Amino acid sequence: RNITSFHRQANGWGFRRILKGPDKGAFYNEYFLRAIPHLCKKMKRVGGAKTIEDANSSHEPNLWTISNEHPLPKTLPHDDMNYVALK
């Protein structure tokens, strides 16, 4: 029951499920990326059922590659904390 509700909420916010590769089963959204919190402000609830444009996995990101190419900084300057907190 709870997993069904989670899937409905994730789909409602435009998250897609990765179908292949090492991240199979994970959800992603182009506006929900770690270390880039300001993108969340662009997320909109789509409301109701939304059809995914294509079931092709070619549009799926490789999250492992992204993590290796763009690692998180080890520490954030104190001044950046307001930015991260999404005032």
mmCIF file of N, CA, C and O in Angstrom:
data_model
loop_
_atom_site.group_PDB
_atom_site.id
_atom_site.type_symbol
_atom_site.label_atom_id
_atom_site.label_comp_id
_atom_site.label_asym_id
_atom_site.label_seq_id
_atom_site.Cartn_x
_atom_site.Cartn_y
_atom_site.Cartn_z
ATOM 1 N N ARG A 1 0.822 -1.194 0.000
ATOM 2 C CA ARG A 1 0.000 0.000 0.000
ATOM 3 C C ARG A 1 0.864 1.255 0.000
ATOM 4 O O ARG A 1 0.640 2.161 -0.785
ATOM 5 N N ASN A 2 1.855 1.328 0.875
ATOM 6 C CA ASN A 2 2.697 2.524 0.952
ATOM 7 C C ASN A 2 3.535 2.721 -0.302
ATOM 8 O O ASN A 2 3.755 3.846 -0.719
ATOM 9 N N ILE A 3 4.011 1.633 -0.889
ATOM 10 C CA ILE A 3 4.831 1.756 -2.096
ATOM 11 C C ILE A 3 3.996 2.278 -3.272
ATOM 12 O O ILE A 3 4.464 3.062 -4.083
ATOM 13 N N THR A 4 2.744 1.878 -3.321
ATOM 14 C CA THR A 4 1.842 2.370 -4.370
ATOM 15 C C THR A 4 1.641 3.876 -4.231
ATOM 16 O O THR A 4 1.672 4.609 -5.220
ATOM 17 N N SER A 5 1.482 4.331 -3.011
ATOM 18 C CA SER A 5 1.324 5.760 -2.758
ATOM 19 C C SER A 5 2.597 6.511 -3.135
ATOM 20 O O SER A 5 2.543 7.593 -3.742
ATOM 21 N N PHE A 6 3.747 5.941 -2.799
ATOM 22 C CA PHE A 6 5.025 6.564 -3.160
ATOM 23 C C PHE A 6 5.148 6.694 -4.673
ATOM 24 O O PHE A 6 5.514 7.748 -5.179
ATOM 25 N N HIS A 7 4.839 5.626 -5.395
ATOM 26 C CA HIS A 7 4.916 5.664 -6.867
ATOM 27 C C HIS A 7 3.983 6.729 -7.430
ATOM 28 O O HIS A 7 4.355 7.463 -8.347
ATOM 29 N N ARG A 8 2.795 6.826 -6.888
ATOM 30 C CA ARG A 8 1.837 7.821 -7.366
ATOM 31 C C ARG A 8 2.363 9.239 -7.122
ATOM 32 O O ARG A 8 2.282 10.103 -7.984
ATOM 33 N N GLN A 9 2.919 9.463 -5.932
ATOM 34 C CA GLN A 9 3.473 10.787 -5.621
ATOM 35 C C GLN A 9 4.669 11.108 -6.519
ATOM 36 O O GLN A 9 4.793 12.214 -7.040
ATOM 37 N N ALA A 10 5.570 10.137 -6.686
ATOM 38 C CA ALA A 10 6.756 10.358 -7.532
ATOM 39 C C ALA A 10 6.343 10.658 -8.964
ATOM 40 O O ALA A 10 6.854 11.593 -9.585
ATOM 41 N N ASN A 11 5.407 9.892 -9.491
ATOM 42 C CA ASN A 11 4.922 10.126 -10.854
ATOM 43 C C ASN A 11 4.256 11.488 -10.975
ATOM 44 O O ASN A 11 4.402 12.179 -11.979
ATOM 45 N N GLY A 12 3.524 11.879 -9.946
ATOM 46 C CA GLY A 12 2.827 13.164 -9.955
ATOM 47 C C GLY A 12 3.778 14.350 -10.009
ATOM 48 O O GLY A 12 3.422 15.424 -10.483
ATOM 49 N N TRP A 13 4.996 14.158 -9.515
ATOM 50 C CA TRP A 13 5.998 15.220 -9.555
ATOM 51 C C TRP A 13 6.932 15.085 -10.747
ATOM 52 O O TRP A 13 7.933 15.785 -10.848
ATOM 53 N N GLY A 14 6.625 14.186 -11.654
ATOM 54 C CA GLY A 14 7.403 14.063 -12.879
ATOM 55 C C GLY A 14 8.631 13.173 -12.784
ATOM 56 O O GLY A 14 9.487 13.210 -13.661
ATOM 57 N N PHE A 15 8.737 12.385 -11.719
ATOM 58 C CA PHE A 15 9.863 11.465 -11.621
ATOM 59 C C PHE A 15 9.630 10.288 -12.557
ATOM 60 O O PHE A 15 8.496 9.867 -12.762
ATOM 61 N N ARG A 16 10.713 9.790 -13.114
ATOM 62 C CA ARG A 16 10.650 8.615 -13.982
ATOM 63 C C ARG A 16 11.469 7.508 -13.348
ATOM 64 O O ARG A 16 12.420 7.777 -12.618
ATOM 65 N N ARG A 17 11.141 6.300 -13.675
ATOM 66 C CA ARG A 17 11.851 5.151 -13.141
ATOM 67 C C ARG A 17 12.882 4.678 -14.162
ATOM 68 O O ARG A 17 12.585 4.574 -15.344
ATOM 69 N N ILE A 18 14.085 4.388 -13.703
ATOM 70 C CA ILE A 18 15.135 3.886 -14.571
ATOM 71 C C ILE A 18 14.890 2.401 -14.801
ATOM 72 O O ILE A 18 14.663 1.641 -13.857
ATOM 73 N N LEU A 19 14.907 1.995 -16.068
ATOM 74 C CA LEU A 19 14.534 0.638 -16.435
ATOM 75 C C LEU A 19 15.718 -0.308 -16.615
ATOM 76 O O LEU A 19 15.548 -1.519 -16.539
ATOM 77 N N LYS A 20 16.915 0.233 -16.879
ATOM 78 C CA LYS A 20 18.079 -0.616 -17.152
ATOM 79 C C LYS A 20 19.317 -0.066 -16.473
ATOM 80 O O LYS A 20 19.352 1.074 -16.048
ATOM 81 N N GLY A 21 20.358 -0.881 -16.429
ATOM 82 C CA GLY A 21 21.652 -0.448 -15.923
ATOM 83 C C GLY A 21 21.792 -0.579 -14.425
ATOM 84 O O GLY A 21 20.924 -1.130 -13.749
ATOM 85 N N PRO A 22 22.885 -0.045 -13.883
ATOM 86 C CA PRO A 22 23.164 -0.209 -12.459
ATOM 87 C C PRO A 22 22.161 0.513 -11.559
ATOM 88 O O PRO A 22 22.037 0.182 -10.392
ATOM 89 N N ASP A 23 21.448 1.478 -12.088
ATOM 90 C CA ASP A 23 20.458 2.225 -11.299
ATOM 91 C C ASP A 23 19.028 1.745 -11.535
ATOM 92 O O ASP A 23 18.075 2.439 -11.184
ATOM 93 N N LYS A 24 18.871 0.563 -12.115
ATOM 94 C CA LYS A 24 17.544 0.030 -12.419
ATOM 95 C C LYS A 24 16.649 0.100 -11.182
ATOM 96 O O LYS A 24 17.038 -0.284 -10.085
ATOM 97 N N GLY A 25 15.459 0.638 -11.380
ATOM 98 C CA GLY A 25 14.488 0.759 -10.295
ATOM 99 C C GLY A 25 14.534 2.094 -9.574
ATOM 100 O O GLY A 25 13.617 2.438 -8.844
ATOM 101 N N ALA A 26 15.597 2.878 -9.779
ATOM 102 C CA ALA A 26 15.706 4.188 -9.148
ATOM 103 C C ALA A 26 14.811 5.188 -9.878
ATOM 104 O O ALA A 26 14.456 4.993 -11.034
ATOM 105 N N PHE A 27 14.434 6.238 -9.192
ATOM 106 C CA PHE A 27 13.640 7.310 -9.790
ATOM 107 C C PHE A 27 14.536 8.508 -10.042
ATOM 108 O O PHE A 27 15.474 8.761 -9.290
ATOM 109 N N TYR A 28 14.241 9.261 -11.093
ATOM 110 C CA TYR A 28 14.995 10.482 -11.363
ATOM 111 C C TYR A 28 14.069 11.555 -11.916
ATOM 112 O O TYR A 28 12.995 11.281 -12.430
ATOM 113 N N ASN A 29 14.513 12.783 -11.754
ATOM 114 C CA ASN A 29 13.822 13.943 -12.306
ATOM 115 C C ASN A 29 14.908 14.944 -12.688
ATOM 116 O O ASN A 29 15.831 15.181 -11.912
ATOM 117 N N GLU A 30 14.813 15.509 -13.861
ATOM 118 C CA GLU A 30 15.851 16.428 -14.332
ATOM 119 C C GLU A 30 15.985 17.673 -13.457
ATOM 120 O O GLU A 30 17.004 18.365 -13.502
ATOM 121 N N TYR A 31 14.974 17.972 -12.640
ATOM 122 C CA TYR A 31 15.025 19.128 -11.757
ATOM 123 C C TYR A 31 15.334 18.760 -10.307
ATOM 124 O O TYR A 31 15.250 19.596 -9.423
ATOM 125 N N PHE A 32 15.670 17.517 -10.050
ATOM 126 C CA PHE A 32 15.971 17.063 -8.691
ATOM 127 C C PHE A 32 17.354 16.430 -8.708
ATOM 128 O O PHE A 32 17.502 15.215 -8.826
ATOM 129 N N LEU A 33 18.371 17.279 -8.662
ATOM 130 C CA LEU A 33 19.752 16.825 -8.764
ATOM 131 C C LEU A 33 20.531 17.296 -7.551
ATOM 132 O O LEU A 33 20.431 18.462 -7.151
ATOM 133 N N ARG A 34 21.310 16.392 -6.978
ATOM 134 C CA ARG A 34 22.089 16.773 -5.802
ATOM 135 C C ARG A 34 23.085 17.863 -6.176
ATOM 136 O O ARG A 34 23.553 17.944 -7.316
ATOM 137 N N ALA A 35 23.360 18.696 -5.213
ATOM 138 C CA ALA A 35 24.285 19.820 -5.341
ATOM 139 C C ALA A 35 23.768 20.929 -6.247
ATOM 140 O O ALA A 35 24.470 21.888 -6.500
ATOM 141 N N ILE A 36 22.545 20.802 -6.749
ATOM 142 C CA ILE A 36 21.942 21.878 -7.550
ATOM 143 C C ILE A 36 20.512 22.108 -7.022
ATOM 144 O O ILE A 36 19.525 21.889 -7.708
ATOM 145 N N PRO A 37 20.399 22.520 -5.761
ATOM 146 C CA PRO A 37 19.078 22.608 -5.135
ATOM 147 C C PRO A 37 18.136 23.634 -5.746
ATOM 148 O O PRO A 37 16.921 23.482 -5.652
ATOM 149 N N HIS A 38 18.670 24.665 -6.394
ATOM 150 C CA HIS A 38 17.783 25.695 -6.944
ATOM 151 C C HIS A 38 16.913 25.156 -8.079
ATOM 152 O O HIS A 38 15.876 25.738 -8.384
ATOM 153 N N LEU A 39 17.276 24.034 -8.688
ATOM 154 C CA LEU A 39 16.453 23.462 -9.753
ATOM 155 C C LEU A 39 15.096 22.974 -9.234
ATOM 156 O O LEU A 39 14.132 22.946 -9.985
ATOM 157 N N CYS A 40 15.020 22.607 -7.961
ATOM 158 C CA CYS A 40 13.756 22.109 -7.386
ATOM 159 C C CYS A 40 12.622 23.114 -7.560
ATOM 160 O O CYS A 40 11.462 22.728 -7.657
ATOM 161 N N LYS A 41 12.980 24.377 -7.586
ATOM 162 C CA LYS A 41 11.954 25.411 -7.717
ATOM 163 C C LYS A 41 11.221 25.322 -9.048
ATOM 164 O O LYS A 41 10.118 25.828 -9.181
ATOM 165 N N LYS A 42 11.831 24.651 -10.031
ATOM 166 C CA LYS A 42 11.193 24.493 -11.337
ATOM 167 C C LYS A 42 10.248 23.296 -11.381
ATOM 168 O O LYS A 42 9.507 23.135 -12.342
ATOM 169 N N MET A 43 10.262 22.476 -10.350
ATOM 170 C CA MET A 43 9.399 21.295 -10.339
ATOM 171 C C MET A 43 7.947 21.716 -10.153
ATOM 172 O O MET A 43 7.646 22.610 -9.372
ATOM 173 N N LYS A 44 7.076 21.056 -10.885
ATOM 174 C CA LYS A 44 5.640 21.326 -10.771
ATOM 175 C C LYS A 44 4.903 20.001 -10.694
ATOM 176 O O LYS A 44 5.263 19.035 -11.342
ATOM 177 N N ARG A 45 3.880 19.999 -9.904
ATOM 178 C CA ARG A 45 3.040 18.807 -9.797
ATOM 179 C C ARG A 45 2.231 18.721 -11.077
ATOM 180 O O ARG A 45 1.542 19.660 -11.453
ATOM 181 N N VAL A 46 2.305 17.573 -11.762
ATOM 182 C CA VAL A 46 1.598 17.436 -13.027
ATOM 183 C C VAL A 46 0.133 17.094 -12.820
ATOM 184 O O VAL A 46 -0.675 17.327 -13.696
ATOM 185 N N GLY A 47 -0.217 16.563 -11.670
ATOM 186 C CA GLY A 47 -1.607 16.248 -11.358
ATOM 187 C C GLY A 47 -2.186 15.175 -12.255
ATOM 188 O O GLY A 47 -1.995 15.179 -13.454
ATOM 189 N N GLY A 48 -2.846 14.227 -11.655
ATOM 190 C CA GLY A 48 -3.460 13.144 -12.416
ATOM 191 C C GLY A 48 -2.426 12.245 -13.063
ATOM 192 O O GLY A 48 -1.230 12.403 -12.894
ATOM 193 N N ALA A 49 -2.901 11.306 -13.817
ATOM 194 C CA ALA A 49 -2.003 10.365 -14.486
ATOM 195 C C ALA A 49 -1.357 11.045 -15.683
ATOM 196 O O ALA A 49 -1.997 11.778 -16.416
ATOM 197 N N LYS A 50 -0.093 10.800 -15.862
ATOM 198 C CA LYS A 50 0.633 11.365 -16.994
ATOM 199 C C LYS A 50 1.307 10.210 -17.721
ATOM 200 O O LYS A 50 1.934 9.370 -17.116
ATOM 201 N N THR A 51 1.175 10.204 -19.001
ATOM 202 C CA THR A 51 1.798 9.159 -19.805
ATOM 203 C C THR A 51 3.243 9.526 -20.061
ATOM 204 O O THR A 51 3.541 10.649 -20.458
ATOM 205 N N ILE A 52 4.126 8.591 -19.837
ATOM 206 C CA ILE A 52 5.534 8.821 -20.144
ATOM 207 C C ILE A 52 5.672 8.769 -21.652
ATOM 208 O O ILE A 52 5.162 7.868 -22.305
ATOM 209 N N GLU A 53 6.378 9.749 -22.203
ATOM 210 C CA GLU A 53 6.467 9.903 -23.646
ATOM 211 C C GLU A 53 6.934 8.634 -24.350
ATOM 212 O O GLU A 53 6.411 8.257 -25.368
ATOM 213 N N ASP A 54 7.973 8.008 -23.810
ATOM 214 C CA ASP A 54 8.460 6.797 -24.457
ATOM 215 C C ASP A 54 9.002 5.847 -23.403
ATOM 216 O O ASP A 54 9.549 6.273 -22.406
ATOM 217 N N ALA A 55 8.844 4.574 -23.651
ATOM 218 C CA ALA A 55 9.333 3.571 -22.722
ATOM 219 C C ALA A 55 10.783 3.217 -23.038
ATOM 220 O O ALA A 55 11.354 2.336 -22.437
ATOM 221 N N ASN A 56 11.373 3.926 -23.967
ATOM 222 C CA ASN A 56 12.748 3.706 -24.373
ATOM 223 C C ASN A 56 13.680 4.167 -23.251
ATOM 224 O O ASN A 56 13.505 5.241 -22.703
ATOM 225 N N SER A 57 14.674 3.373 -22.941
ATOM 226 C CA SER A 57 15.580 3.734 -21.853
ATOM 227 C C SER A 57 16.709 4.650 -22.306
ATOM 228 O O SER A 57 17.577 4.997 -21.513
ATOM 229 N N SER A 58 16.717 5.088 -23.557
ATOM 230 C CA SER A 58 17.809 5.929 -24.051
ATOM 231 C C SER A 58 17.847 7.303 -23.380
ATOM 232 O O SER A 58 18.879 7.962 -23.368
ATOM 233 N N HIS A 59 16.719 7.761 -22.818
ATOM 234 C CA HIS A 59 16.677 9.067 -22.160
ATOM 235 C C HIS A 59 17.123 9.004 -20.706
ATOM 236 O O HIS A 59 17.267 10.021 -20.063
ATOM 237 N N GLU A 60 17.376 7.815 -20.186
ATOM 238 C CA GLU A 60 17.709 7.658 -18.778
ATOM 239 C C GLU A 60 19.144 8.082 -18.488
ATOM 240 O O GLU A 60 20.051 7.760 -19.234
ATOM 241 N N PRO A 61 19.344 8.786 -17.373
ATOM 242 C CA PRO A 61 20.709 9.162 -17.011
ATOM 243 C C PRO A 61 21.444 7.987 -16.382
ATOM 244 O O PRO A 61 20.825 7.089 -15.832
ATOM 245 N N ASN A 62 22.751 7.996 -16.461
ATOM 246 C CA ASN A 62 23.561 7.032 -15.739
ATOM 247 C C ASN A 62 24.043 7.747 -14.484
ATOM 248 O O ASN A 62 24.992 8.533 -14.527
ATOM 249 N N LEU A 63 23.377 7.510 -13.365
ATOM 250 C CA LEU A 63 23.659 8.247 -12.145
ATOM 251 C C LEU A 63 25.070 7.989 -11.619
ATOM 252 O O LEU A 63 25.681 8.865 -11.017
ATOM 253 N N TRP A 64 25.603 6.804 -11.852
ATOM 254 C CA TRP A 64 26.964 6.492 -11.413
ATOM 255 C C TRP A 64 27.974 7.346 -12.180
ATOM 256 O O TRP A 64 28.917 7.877 -11.604
ATOM 257 N N THR A 65 27.776 7.489 -13.466
ATOM 258 C CA THR A 65 28.688 8.296 -14.276
ATOM 259 C C THR A 65 28.612 9.760 -13.861
ATOM 260 O O THR A 65 29.642 10.420 -13.714
ATOM 261 N N ILE A 66 27.407 10.252 -13.638
ATOM 262 C CA ILE A 66 27.234 11.643 -13.224
ATOM 263 C C ILE A 66 27.947 11.891 -11.896
ATOM 264 O O ILE A 66 28.624 12.897 -11.721
ATOM 265 N N SER A 67 27.814 10.957 -10.949
ATOM 266 C CA SER A 67 28.477 11.111 -9.650
ATOM 267 C C SER A 67 29.988 11.157 -9.782
ATOM 268 O O SER A 67 30.661 11.899 -9.074
ATOM 269 N N ASN A 68 30.531 10.347 -10.679
ATOM 270 C CA ASN A 68 31.980 10.340 -10.873
ATOM 271 C C ASN A 68 32.467 11.587 -11.593
ATOM 272 O O ASN A 68 33.527 12.124 -11.279
ATOM 273 N N GLU A 69 31.708 12.065 -12.566
ATOM 274 C CA GLU A 69 32.116 13.239 -13.338
ATOM 275 C C GLU A 69 31.909 14.541 -12.578
ATOM 276 O O GLU A 69 32.617 15.513 -12.797
ATOM 277 N N HIS A 70 30.901 14.581 -11.711
ATOM 278 C CA HIS A 70 30.562 15.800 -10.972
ATOM 279 C C HIS A 70 30.380 15.473 -9.495
ATOM 280 O O HIS A 70 29.257 15.521 -8.975
ATOM 281 N N PRO A 71 31.463 15.154 -8.792
ATOM 282 C CA PRO A 71 31.322 14.802 -7.375
ATOM 283 C C PRO A 71 30.917 16.008 -6.538
ATOM 284 O O PRO A 71 31.162 17.164 -6.923
ATOM 285 N N LEU A 72 30.303 15.741 -5.405
ATOM 286 C CA LEU A 72 29.949 16.804 -4.480
ATOM 287 C C LEU A 72 31.212 17.389 -3.865
ATOM 288 O O LEU A 72 32.185 16.669 -3.649
ATOM 289 N N PRO A 73 31.204 18.683 -3.563
ATOM 290 C CA PRO A 73 32.359 19.251 -2.863
ATOM 291 C C PRO A 73 32.456 18.644 -1.465
ATOM 292 O O PRO A 73 31.445 18.289 -0.860
ATOM 293 N N LYS A 74 33.668 18.511 -0.965
ATOM 294 C CA LYS A 74 33.866 17.919 0.364
ATOM 295 C C LYS A 74 33.247 18.786 1.450
ATOM 296 O O LYS A 74 32.655 18.294 2.381
ATOM 297 N N THR A 75 33.354 20.092 1.315
ATOM 298 C CA THR A 75 32.740 21.019 2.274
ATOM 299 C C THR A 75 32.180 22.207 1.515
ATOM 300 O O THR A 75 32.648 22.553 0.437
ATOM 301 N N LEU A 76 31.174 22.805 2.095
ATOM 302 C CA LEU A 76 30.599 24.024 1.530
ATOM 303 C C LEU A 76 31.042 25.206 2.376
ATOM 304 O O LEU A 76 31.062 25.113 3.606
ATOM 305 N N PRO A 77 31.386 26.304 1.749
ATOM 306 C CA PRO A 77 31.684 27.503 2.547
ATOM 307 C C PRO A 77 30.455 27.874 3.378
ATOM 308 O O PRO A 77 29.320 27.654 2.967
ATOM 309 N N HIS A 78 30.702 28.430 4.557
ATOM 310 C CA HIS A 78 29.610 28.802 5.455
ATOM 311 C C HIS A 78 28.599 29.721 4.767
ATOM 312 O O HIS A 78 27.403 29.622 4.990
ATOM 313 N N ASP A 79 29.052 30.586 3.892
ATOM 314 C CA ASP A 79 28.168 31.530 3.200
ATOM 315 C C ASP A 79 27.191 30.833 2.269
ATOM 316 O O ASP A 79 26.150 31.377 1.930
ATOM 317 N N ASP A 80 27.498 29.637 1.829
ATOM 318 C CA ASP A 80 26.633 28.923 0.897
ATOM 319 C C ASP A 80 25.486 28.194 1.587
ATOM 320 O O ASP A 80 24.630 27.624 0.932
ATOM 321 N N MET A 81 25.450 28.180 2.907
ATOM 322 C CA MET A 81 24.420 27.427 3.615
ATOM 323 C C MET A 81 23.013 27.943 3.327
ATOM 324 O O MET A 81 22.073 27.180 3.232
ATOM 325 N N ASN A 82 22.850 29.254 3.149
ATOM 326 C CA ASN A 82 21.530 29.786 2.794
ATOM 327 C C ASN A 82 21.108 29.319 1.423
ATOM 328 O O ASN A 82 19.944 29.033 1.173
ATOM 329 N N TYR A 83 22.053 29.202 0.516
ATOM 330 C CA TYR A 83 21.767 28.713 -0.834
ATOM 331 C C TYR A 83 21.285 27.272 -0.782
ATOM 332 O O TYR A 83 20.318 26.909 -1.392
ATOM 333 N N VAL A 84 21.960 26.454 -0.012
ATOM 334 C CA VAL A 84 21.614 25.039 0.082
ATOM 335 C C VAL A 84 20.262 24.854 0.757
ATOM 336 O O VAL A 84 19.502 23.982 0.407
ATOM 337 N N ALA A 85 19.945 25.709 1.706
ATOM 338 C CA ALA A 85 18.698 25.576 2.468
ATOM 339 C C ALA A 85 17.477 26.021 1.670
ATOM 340 O O ALA A 85 16.361 25.871 2.138
ATOM 341 N N LEU A 86 17.668 26.558 0.494
ATOM 342 C CA LEU A 86 16.542 27.023 -0.349
ATOM 343 C C LEU A 86 15.652 28.006 0.386
ATOM 344 O O LEU A 86 14.482 27.770 0.603
ATOM 345 N N LYS A 87 16.212 29.102 0.746
ATOM 346 C CA LYS A 87 15.446 30.129 1.467
ATOM 347 C C LYS A 87 14.064 30.310 0.916
ATOM 348 O O LYS A 87 13.803 30.321 -0.220
#
